Amino acid sequence: MKEKHLTPAVFHILLALSTEERHGYAIMKQVEEDSLGRVKMGPGTLYGSIKRMLDSGLIEESEARIDPKMDDARRIYYKISGSGEIALKDELRRYSHLVKLTRKLGLSFVA
Amino acid sequence: MKETQLNKFFRFLLSLYPASFRSRVGDSMMQAVVDSLAGSSTVEKLNIAGNLFAGAAVENGKAIYAKFMREPIFNKHRIYLLGFLLVVPGILMISLLVLGINPPLGPLDPYFSADNPLGKWNALAVVFGTVLLLPVVGVWIATGGGSKPDFRSLLVAAGAGLFLVLPLIALQLVYGGLSYSSFPLVMFTILWLLPTVAIYLAAPLFTRLRQAEMPMFDPLSFALRIAALLPVAIMWLALVKDQMPCFLGVPNCD
């Protein structure tokens, strides 16, 4: 069976949610930080992916609450689901395999 | 807190997303937009606006695909959509012909050219196909894909359409005489059907404008209504302009 890879946006969102529940803006900031500023998601891109991930069960909505680091508005938080964790682990395993392979091939750009 | 003009603008951009999308993540998305706008530069704000607009285009495209194309082949919606796609070019073609402009048909030109013995019949098939399909497609757009039209609105539209045609009928009767053979019944039926469909399609837009509900309109329905409305209006005006000499009793007019 053909293996289904995650899109870069979905991968980064899952990675951002792998450590804790976050609201939309916090996900955008975390993705930017994780990618060293290379991936900047606008709200349109982020929520397009979030909607698809909710529909496919990769993430779930958590309750709305106030973010103590921000103003007193209540924000909807998102959390990674069981199938989301499996998909993220599979993707990380694939990346890990690729890194091992490039090292084995002696490609100099791998740290 | 009073909502700023900037937030209102971004709320409007969010309203361009399909209803199913907004109901699922709309509130959370608006909050993320507000968070992103705080302390951002003008260029960043423009980037956010561009991102939202592009996202709305993508999500609407997906919604249209999901609604019309992903379902079985004998899907009612798909048949109506194909009808719509046939009607709009047909109306444009007829409007241009009535205005005396040869429509640019590109690769289809040989099928309608005067050199082709079937050219005239092909053109007639487009005209009659368009006129026959128009009310069916109009009802479909106006009911948002449902099968039951709003008969009260349809009657009001038919009445308003008749009101527009009555002066033209009066002109024909005054200047063209009362002879049954010289009365262009088919022409008046078309001139009555076109504004009926147009008014039926336009009525909800005016109602929403009056009730200041524009920010939450359904973009798909809005786009389809406008796309159908404009050519219908052009065709009606072109027909009236073309036939006006006949209504005024100019001899040898056709």
Short mmCIF file of N, CA, C and O in Angstrom, two decimals, chain B residues 181-226:
data_model
loop_
_atom_site.label_atom_id
_atom_site.label_comp_id
_atom_site.label_asym_id
_atom_site.label_seq_id
_atom_site.Cartn_x
_atom_site.Cartn_y
_atom_site.Cartn_z
N SER B 181 -51.62 38.13 -36.06
CA SER B 181 -50.48 37.62 -36.84
C SER B 181 -49.24 38.49 -36.67
O SER B 181 -48.11 38.01 -36.78
N SER B 182 -49.43 39.79 -36.41
CA SER B 182 -48.25 40.67 -36.31
C SER B 182 -47.76 40.80 -34.87
O SER B 182 -46.76 41.47 -34.62
N PHE B 183 -48.44 40.15 -33.91
CA PHE B 183 -48.05 40.30 -32.51
C PHE B 183 -46.92 39.31 -32.17
O PHE B 183 -47.12 38.09 -32.28
N PRO B 184 -45.73 39.82 -31.78
CA PRO B 184 -44.59 38.90 -31.53
C PRO B 184 -44.68 38.23 -30.14
O PRO B 184 -44.00 38.64 -29.20
N LEU B 185 -45.51 37.22 -30.08
CA LEU B 185 -45.79 36.56 -28.79
C LEU B 185 -44.53 35.95 -28.17
O LEU B 185 -44.28 36.09 -26.96
N VAL B 186 -43.73 35.26 -29.03
CA VAL B 186 -42.52 34.60 -28.51
C VAL B 186 -41.55 35.64 -27.94
O VAL B 186 -41.00 35.46 -26.86
N MET B 187 -41.40 36.74 -28.68
CA MET B 187 -40.49 37.81 -28.22
C MET B 187 -40.93 38.35 -26.86
O MET B 187 -40.13 38.52 -25.93
N PHE B 188 -42.26 38.59 -26.71
CA PHE B 188 -42.73 39.14 -25.44
C PHE B 188 -42.63 38.11 -24.31
O PHE B 188 -42.41 38.48 -23.16
N THR B 189 -42.77 36.84 -24.65
CA THR B 189 -42.61 35.80 -23.62
C THR B 189 -41.17 35.80 -23.12
O THR B 189 -40.93 35.73 -21.90
N ILE B 190 -40.21 35.90 -24.05
CA ILE B 190 -38.79 35.93 -23.65
C ILE B 190 -38.52 37.21 -22.84
O ILE B 190 -37.87 37.16 -21.79
N LEU B 191 -39.07 38.32 -23.30
CA LEU B 191 -38.85 39.61 -22.61
C LEU B 191 -39.49 39.60 -21.21
O LEU B 191 -39.08 40.35 -20.34
N TRP B 192 -40.48 38.76 -21.02
CA TRP B 192 -41.11 38.64 -19.69
C TRP B 192 -40.34 37.63 -18.81
O TRP B 192 -40.12 37.87 -17.62
N LEU B 193 -39.91 36.51 -19.44
CA LEU B 193 -39.20 35.46 -18.66
C LEU B 193 -37.86 35.97 -18.13
O LEU B 193 -37.49 35.67 -16.99
N LEU B 194 -37.13 36.73 -18.96
CA LEU B 194 -35.79 37.19 -18.55
C LEU B 194 -35.82 38.04 -17.28
O LEU B 194 -35.11 37.72 -16.31
N PRO B 195 -36.64 39.12 -17.22
CA PRO B 195 -36.65 39.88 -15.96
C PRO B 195 -37.25 39.10 -14.80
O PRO B 195 -36.88 39.33 -13.64
N THR B 196 -38.15 38.16 -15.10
CA THR B 196 -38.71 37.33 -14.01
C THR B 196 -37.59 36.55 -13.33
O THR B 196 -37.47 36.56 -12.10
N VAL B 197 -36.75 35.91 -14.15
CA VAL B 197 -35.62 35.14 -13.59
C VAL B 197 -34.66 36.09 -12.86
O VAL B 197 -34.21 35.82 -11.74
N ALA B 198 -34.38 37.25 -13.51
CA ALA B 198 -33.41 38.20 -12.93
C ALA B 198 -33.91 38.73 -11.58
O ALA B 198 -33.15 38.77 -10.60
N ILE B 199 -35.18 39.09 -11.50
CA ILE B 199 -35.72 39.65 -10.25
C ILE B 199 -35.76 38.57 -9.18
O ILE B 199 -35.44 38.82 -8.01
N TYR B 200 -36.12 37.36 -9.59
CA TYR B 200 -36.17 36.24 -8.63
C TYR B 200 -34.78 35.98 -8.03
O TYR B 200 -34.65 35.71 -6.84
N LEU B 201 -33.74 36.10 -8.87
CA LEU B 201 -32.37 35.89 -8.40
C LEU B 201 -31.88 37.06 -7.55
O LEU B 201 -31.14 36.87 -6.57
N ALA B 202 -32.29 38.28 -7.93
CA ALA B 202 -31.75 39.47 -7.27
C ALA B 202 -32.44 39.78 -5.94
O ALA B 202 -31.83 40.38 -5.05
N ALA B 203 -33.70 39.34 -5.80
CA ALA B 203 -34.49 39.74 -4.63
C ALA B 203 -33.78 39.46 -3.30
O ALA B 203 -33.69 40.36 -2.45
N PRO B 204 -33.23 38.25 -3.08
CA PRO B 204 -32.58 38.00 -1.78
C PRO B 204 -31.37 38.91 -1.54
O PRO B 204 -31.09 39.25 -0.40
N LEU B 205 -30.68 39.32 -2.61
CA LEU B 205 -29.52 40.21 -2.45
C LEU B 205 -29.98 41.56 -1.90
O LEU B 205 -29.37 42.11 -0.98
N PHE B 206 -31.09 42.07 -2.45
CA PHE B 206 -31.60 43.36 -1.98
C PHE B 206 -32.12 43.24 -0.55
O PHE B 206 -31.94 44.14 0.27
N THR B 207 -32.78 42.12 -0.25
CA THR B 207 -33.30 41.91 1.10
C THR B 207 -32.16 41.94 2.10
O THR B 207 -32.24 42.58 3.15
N ARG B 208 -31.04 41.23 1.75
CA ARG B 208 -29.90 41.19 2.67
C ARG B 208 -29.27 42.57 2.83
O ARG B 208 -28.88 42.94 3.92
N LEU B 209 -29.17 43.30 1.71
CA LEU B 209 -28.60 44.65 1.79
C LEU B 209 -29.43 45.52 2.72
O LEU B 209 -28.91 46.26 3.54
N ARG B 210 -30.77 45.40 2.59
CA ARG B 210 -31.67 46.21 3.40
C ARG B 210 -31.53 45.83 4.87
O ARG B 210 -31.61 46.67 5.75
N GLN B 211 -31.32 44.55 5.13
CA GLN B 211 -31.21 44.11 6.52
C GLN B 211 -29.76 44.15 7.02
O GLN B 211 -29.47 43.66 8.10
N ALA B 212 -28.87 44.73 6.20
CA ALA B 212 -27.44 44.86 6.55
C ALA B 212 -26.83 43.53 6.96
O ALA B 212 -26.10 43.41 7.93
N GLU B 213 -27.14 42.47 6.19
CA GLU B 213 -26.61 41.14 6.51
C GLU B 213 -25.48 40.74 5.57
O GLU B 213 -25.08 39.59 5.54
N MET B 214 -25.02 41.70 4.77
CA MET B 214 -24.03 41.35 3.75
C MET B 214 -22.80 40.61 4.27
O MET B 214 -22.31 39.70 3.61
N PRO B 215 -22.25 40.97 5.44
CA PRO B 215 -21.03 40.30 5.85
C PRO B 215 -21.16 38.78 6.00
O PRO B 215 -20.17 38.09 5.95
N MET B 216 -22.35 38.28 6.16
CA MET B 216 -22.47 36.83 6.37
C MET B 216 -23.15 36.13 5.19
O MET B 216 -23.75 35.09 5.35
N PHE B 217 -23.06 36.72 3.98
CA PHE B 217 -23.71 36.06 2.85
C PHE B 217 -22.96 34.78 2.47
O PHE B 217 -21.81 34.59 2.85
N ASP B 218 -23.65 33.94 1.70
CA ASP B 218 -23.02 32.71 1.23
C ASP B 218 -22.29 33.05 -0.07
O ASP B 218 -22.93 33.38 -1.07
N PRO B 219 -20.96 33.04 -0.08
CA PRO B 219 -20.22 33.51 -1.25
C PRO B 219 -20.55 32.74 -2.54
O PRO B 219 -20.60 33.33 -3.61
N LEU B 220 -20.78 31.43 -2.41
CA LEU B 220 -21.08 30.62 -3.60
C LEU B 220 -22.38 31.07 -4.24
O LEU B 220 -22.45 31.31 -5.45
N SER B 221 -23.41 31.20 -3.40
CA SER B 221 -24.71 31.61 -3.91
C SER B 221 -24.62 33.02 -4.50
O SER B 221 -25.18 33.29 -5.56
N PHE B 222 -23.88 33.90 -3.84
CA PHE B 222 -23.72 35.28 -4.31
C PHE B 222 -23.06 35.29 -5.70
O PHE B 222 -23.54 35.95 -6.62
N ALA B 223 -21.97 34.53 -5.84
CA ALA B 223 -21.23 34.51 -7.11
C ALA B 223 -22.10 33.96 -8.24
O ALA B 223 -22.12 34.51 -9.34
N LEU B 224 -22.85 32.89 -7.96
CA LEU B 224 -23.71 32.29 -8.99
C LEU B 224 -24.81 33.25 -9.40
O LEU B 224 -25.13 33.39 -10.58
N ARG B 225 -25.40 33.93 -8.40
CA ARG B 225 -26.48 34.87 -8.71
C ARG B 225 -25.97 36.01 -9.60
O ARG B 225 -26.59 36.36 -10.59
N ILE B 226 -24.81 36.58 -9.22
CA ILE B 226 -24.27 37.69 -10.00
C ILE B 226 -23.90 37.22 -11.41
O ILE B 226 -24.18 37.89 -12.40
#
